[in-house]
């Protein structure tokens, strides 16, 4: 388990992020069209996985907007936004915000949080996903990770994008 804070109050996650050099663990998420999303959908592409508690918070929404903006300049790269929000909420948010450069994936009926060590075990957000970024190369090998120490802060966008260069 890893230690994080929510509004400066300590809590833990269900495990550890995949390590740099590991292959991305398998996952099945649900897209806004209710179709399954798996790593096979991104074969041959670099992937930035932006993981967050809920689109209904300002910091989470800001991270989705920022990665969407930065994705337009990244060659052969897909940005995947993952939370336990329902696919309908992902779709509604992306439509309202004009988010077009991001694949939204809901972990509401998967073990993604446990498999990636990101399910929050305490705090008022217990059961949701911690804030993290994982970057994988075109072969699915992890090249960068960040578990954001304080859930109410944004991830390091520059470091995530720089991991692709």
mmCIF file of C-alpha atoms in Angstrom:
data_model
loop_
_atom_site.group_PDB
_atom_site.id
_atom_site.type_symbol
_atom_site.label_atom_id
_atom_site.label_comp_id
_atom_site.label_asym_id
_atom_site.label_seq_id
_atom_site.Cartn_x
_atom_site.Cartn_y
_atom_site.Cartn_z
ATOM 1 C CA UNK A 1 0.000 0.000 0.000
ATOM 2 C CA UNK A 2 1.037 3.579 -0.559
ATOM 3 C CA UNK A 3 0.508 6.625 1.629
ATOM 4 C CA UNK A 4 -1.313 9.694 0.315
ATOM 5 C CA UNK A 5 -3.286 12.508 1.876
ATOM 6 C CA UNK A 6 -6.697 13.995 1.254
ATOM 7 C CA UNK A 7 -6.920 17.584 2.505
ATOM 8 C CA UNK A 8 -3.751 16.877 4.504
ATOM 9 C CA UNK A 9 -5.321 13.889 6.291
ATOM 10 C CA UNK A 10 -3.358 10.649 5.783
ATOM 11 C CA UNK A 11 -4.860 7.656 4.019
ATOM 12 C CA UNK A 12 -3.600 4.679 2.051
ATOM 13 C CA UNK A 13 -4.138 2.999 -1.270
ATOM 14 C CA UNK A 14 -4.850 -0.681 -1.882
ATOM 15 C CA UNK A 15 -1.356 -1.390 -3.209
ATOM 16 C CA UNK A 16 1.474 -0.004 -5.304
ATOM 17 C CA UNK A 17 1.543 1.439 -8.803
ATOM 18 C CA UNK A 18 3.171 -0.659 -11.513
ATOM 19 C CA UNK A 19 6.905 0.102 -11.537
ATOM 20 C CA UNK A 20 8.829 1.765 -14.327
ATOM 21 C CA UNK A 21 9.996 -1.059 -16.587
ATOM 22 C CA UNK A 22 6.932 -3.262 -15.904
ATOM 23 C CA UNK A 23 4.362 -4.128 -18.533
ATOM 24 C CA UNK A 24 1.028 -2.387 -17.973
ATOM 25 C CA UNK A 25 -1.235 -4.737 -16.054
ATOM 26 C CA UNK A 26 -4.230 -5.893 -18.055
ATOM 27 C CA UNK A 27 -7.479 -4.013 -17.497
ATOM 28 C CA UNK A 28 -11.024 -3.771 -18.770
ATOM 29 C CA UNK A 29 -12.779 -0.419 -18.528
ATOM 30 C CA UNK A 30 -16.108 0.795 -19.894
ATOM 31 C CA UNK A 31 -16.124 3.574 -22.490
ATOM 32 C CA UNK A 32 -18.715 6.273 -22.976
ATOM 33 C CA UNK A 33 -20.360 4.073 -25.626
ATOM 34 C CA UNK A 34 -20.527 1.227 -23.032
ATOM 35 C CA UNK A 35 -17.998 -0.819 -25.037
ATOM 36 C CA UNK A 36 -15.072 -2.394 -23.232
ATOM 37 C CA UNK A 37 -11.669 -0.711 -23.326
ATOM 38 C CA UNK A 38 -8.550 -2.869 -22.928
ATOM 39 C CA UNK A 39 -4.827 -2.325 -23.497
ATOM 40 C CA UNK A 40 -5.217 -4.065 -26.870
ATOM 41 C CA UNK A 41 -7.152 -0.995 -28.058
ATOM 42 C CA UNK A 42 -3.919 0.995 -27.783
ATOM 43 C CA UNK A 43 -1.521 -1.517 -29.364
ATOM 44 C CA UNK A 44 1.417 0.263 -30.994
ATOM 45 C CA UNK A 45 0.558 3.589 -29.343
ATOM 46 C CA UNK A 46 2.037 5.371 -26.371
ATOM 47 C CA UNK A 47 -0.475 5.788 -23.554
ATOM 48 C CA UNK A 48 -0.826 8.443 -20.869
ATOM 49 C CA UNK A 49 -3.231 7.155 -18.215
ATOM 50 C CA UNK A 50 -4.673 10.008 -16.156
ATOM 51 C CA UNK A 51 -6.311 8.430 -13.095
ATOM 52 C CA UNK A 52 -8.473 10.478 -10.734
ATOM 53 C CA UNK A 53 -11.253 10.180 -8.110
ATOM 54 C CA UNK A 54 -14.189 11.893 -9.904
ATOM 55 C CA UNK A 55 -14.961 14.302 -12.714
ATOM 56 C CA UNK A 56 -17.245 16.105 -10.269
ATOM 57 C CA UNK A 57 -14.277 17.748 -8.555
ATOM 58 C CA UNK A 58 -12.433 20.788 -9.818
ATOM 59 C CA UNK A 59 -8.943 19.269 -9.732
ATOM 60 C CA UNK A 60 -10.038 16.130 -11.599
ATOM 61 C CA UNK A 61 -11.835 18.169 -14.235
ATOM 62 C CA UNK A 62 -8.762 20.400 -14.607
ATOM 63 C CA UNK A 63 -6.483 17.400 -15.158
ATOM 64 C CA UNK A 64 -8.762 16.036 -17.875
ATOM 65 C CA UNK A 65 -8.860 19.432 -19.599
ATOM 66 C CA UNK A 66 -5.083 19.841 -19.399
ATOM 67 C CA UNK A 67 -4.228 16.366 -20.696
ATOM 68 C CA UNK A 68 -6.804 16.827 -23.487
ATOM 69 C CA UNK A 69 -5.080 20.088 -24.483
ATOM 70 C CA UNK A 70 -1.593 18.572 -24.397
ATOM 71 C CA UNK A 71 -2.649 15.426 -26.285
ATOM 72 C CA UNK A 72 -3.074 17.327 -29.528
ATOM 73 C CA UNK A 73 0.699 17.812 -29.776
ATOM 74 C CA UNK A 74 1.742 14.250 -28.904
ATOM 75 C CA UNK A 75 2.556 11.935 -31.807
ATOM 76 C CA UNK A 76 1.336 8.338 -31.667
ATOM 77 C CA UNK A 77 -0.067 8.942 -28.173
ATOM 78 C CA UNK A 78 -3.434 8.288 -26.577
ATOM 79 C CA UNK A 79 -4.591 9.837 -23.310
ATOM 80 C CA UNK A 80 -6.848 7.585 -21.249
ATOM 81 C CA UNK A 81 -8.805 9.189 -18.399
ATOM 82 C CA UNK A 82 -9.847 6.699 -15.725
ATOM 83 C CA UNK A 83 -12.146 7.059 -12.724
ATOM 84 C CA UNK A 84 -15.008 5.185 -11.109
ATOM 85 C CA UNK A 85 -17.479 7.730 -12.487
ATOM 86 C CA UNK A 86 -20.157 6.077 -14.614
ATOM 87 C CA UNK A 87 -19.589 6.101 -18.392
ATOM 88 C CA UNK A 88 -22.571 8.461 -18.706
ATOM 89 C CA UNK A 89 -20.819 11.046 -16.506
ATOM 90 C CA UNK A 90 -17.642 10.708 -18.580
ATOM 91 C CA UNK A 91 -19.654 11.231 -21.766
ATOM 92 C CA UNK A 92 -21.582 14.188 -20.391
ATOM 93 C CA UNK A 93 -18.413 15.898 -19.130
ATOM 94 C CA UNK A 94 -16.446 15.344 -22.338
ATOM 95 C CA UNK A 95 -19.337 16.627 -24.470
ATOM 96 C CA UNK A 96 -19.926 19.709 -22.311
ATOM 97 C CA UNK A 97 -16.215 20.545 -22.189
ATOM 98 C CA UNK A 98 -15.399 19.779 -25.828
ATOM 99 C CA UNK A 99 -12.944 17.067 -24.789
ATOM 100 C CA UNK A 100 -11.981 15.313 -28.020
ATOM 101 C CA UNK A 101 -8.410 14.101 -27.493
ATOM 102 C CA UNK A 102 -9.024 11.745 -24.596
ATOM 103 C CA UNK A 103 -10.450 8.264 -24.258
ATOM 104 C CA UNK A 104 -12.642 8.123 -21.147
ATOM 105 C CA UNK A 105 -12.739 4.855 -19.240
ATOM 106 C CA UNK A 106 -14.914 3.987 -16.275
ATOM 107 C CA UNK A 107 -13.606 1.505 -13.716
ATOM 108 C CA UNK A 108 -17.025 1.183 -12.083
ATOM 109 C CA UNK A 109 -17.280 -2.564 -12.729
ATOM 110 C CA UNK A 110 -13.657 -3.609 -12.903
ATOM 111 C CA UNK A 111 -10.745 -4.431 -10.649
ATOM 112 C CA UNK A 112 -8.632 -1.634 -12.163
ATOM 113 C CA UNK A 113 -8.198 0.154 -8.822
ATOM 114 C CA UNK A 114 -7.014 -2.956 -7.062
ATOM 115 C CA UNK A 115 -4.851 -4.174 -9.978
ATOM 116 C CA UNK A 116 -3.102 -0.804 -10.176
ATOM 117 C CA UNK A 117 -2.945 -0.325 -6.380
ATOM 118 C CA UNK A 118 -5.027 2.844 -6.508
ATOM 119 C CA UNK A 119 -8.250 2.191 -4.607
ATOM 120 C CA UNK A 120 -8.393 4.588 -1.662
ATOM 121 C CA UNK A 121 -8.766 2.713 1.618
ATOM 122 C CA UNK A 122 -9.737 5.659 3.799
ATOM 123 C CA UNK A 123 -10.849 9.297 3.760
ATOM 124 C CA UNK A 124 -14.241 10.528 2.567
ATOM 125 C CA UNK A 125 -13.157 9.275 -0.900
ATOM 126 C CA UNK A 126 -12.804 5.663 0.279
ATOM 127 C CA UNK A 127 -13.426 3.286 -2.625
ATOM 128 C CA UNK A 128 -12.600 5.839 -5.324
ATOM 129 C CA UNK A 129 -9.294 5.935 -7.195
ATOM 130 C CA UNK A 130 -6.299 7.935 -6.017
ATOM 131 C CA UNK A 131 -4.840 10.567 -8.346
ATOM 132 C CA UNK A 132 -2.030 9.148 -10.471
ATOM 133 C CA UNK A 133 -0.455 9.234 -13.913
ATOM 134 C CA UNK A 134 1.084 6.266 -15.698
ATOM 135 C CA UNK A 135 2.852 6.586 -19.045
ATOM 136 C CA UNK A 136 3.580 3.547 -21.204
ATOM 137 C CA UNK A 137 5.522 3.277 -24.451
ATOM 138 C CA UNK A 138 4.164 1.760 -27.675
ATOM 139 C CA UNK A 139 4.998 -1.724 -26.350
ATOM 140 C CA UNK A 140 3.000 -1.282 -23.151
ATOM 141 C CA UNK A 141 6.115 -0.867 -20.999
ATOM 142 C CA UNK A 142 5.735 1.614 -18.131
ATOM 143 C CA UNK A 143 8.133 4.546 -18.589
ATOM 144 C CA UNK A 144 6.777 6.954 -15.942
ATOM 145 C CA UNK A 145 4.522 6.916 -12.894
ATOM 146 C CA UNK A 146 3.327 9.500 -10.422
ATOM 147 C CA UNK A 147 1.108 8.856 -7.438
ATOM 148 C CA UNK A 148 0.084 12.381 -6.423
ATOM 149 C CA UNK A 149 0.846 12.702 -2.701
ATOM 150 C CA UNK A 150 -2.023 15.091 -1.941
ATOM 151 C CA UNK A 151 -5.197 14.095 -3.761
ATOM 152 C CA UNK A 152 -6.421 17.687 -3.995
ATOM 153 C CA UNK A 153 -3.448 18.747 -6.151
ATOM 154 C CA UNK A 154 -2.892 18.330 -9.885
ATOM 155 C CA UNK A 155 -0.386 15.885 -11.338
ATOM 156 C CA UNK A 156 2.925 16.983 -12.866
ATOM 157 C CA UNK A 157 1.867 17.401 -16.506
ATOM 158 C CA UNK A 158 5.320 18.390 -17.695
ATOM 159 C CA UNK A 159 6.990 15.296 -16.249
ATOM 160 C CA UNK A 160 4.354 13.018 -17.783
ATOM 161 C CA UNK A 161 4.753 14.562 -21.230
ATOM 162 C CA UNK A 162 8.557 14.662 -20.929
ATOM 163 C CA UNK A 163 8.556 10.896 -20.287
ATOM 164 C CA UNK A 164 7.423 10.496 -23.890
ATOM 165 C CA UNK A 165 10.445 12.288 -25.340
#
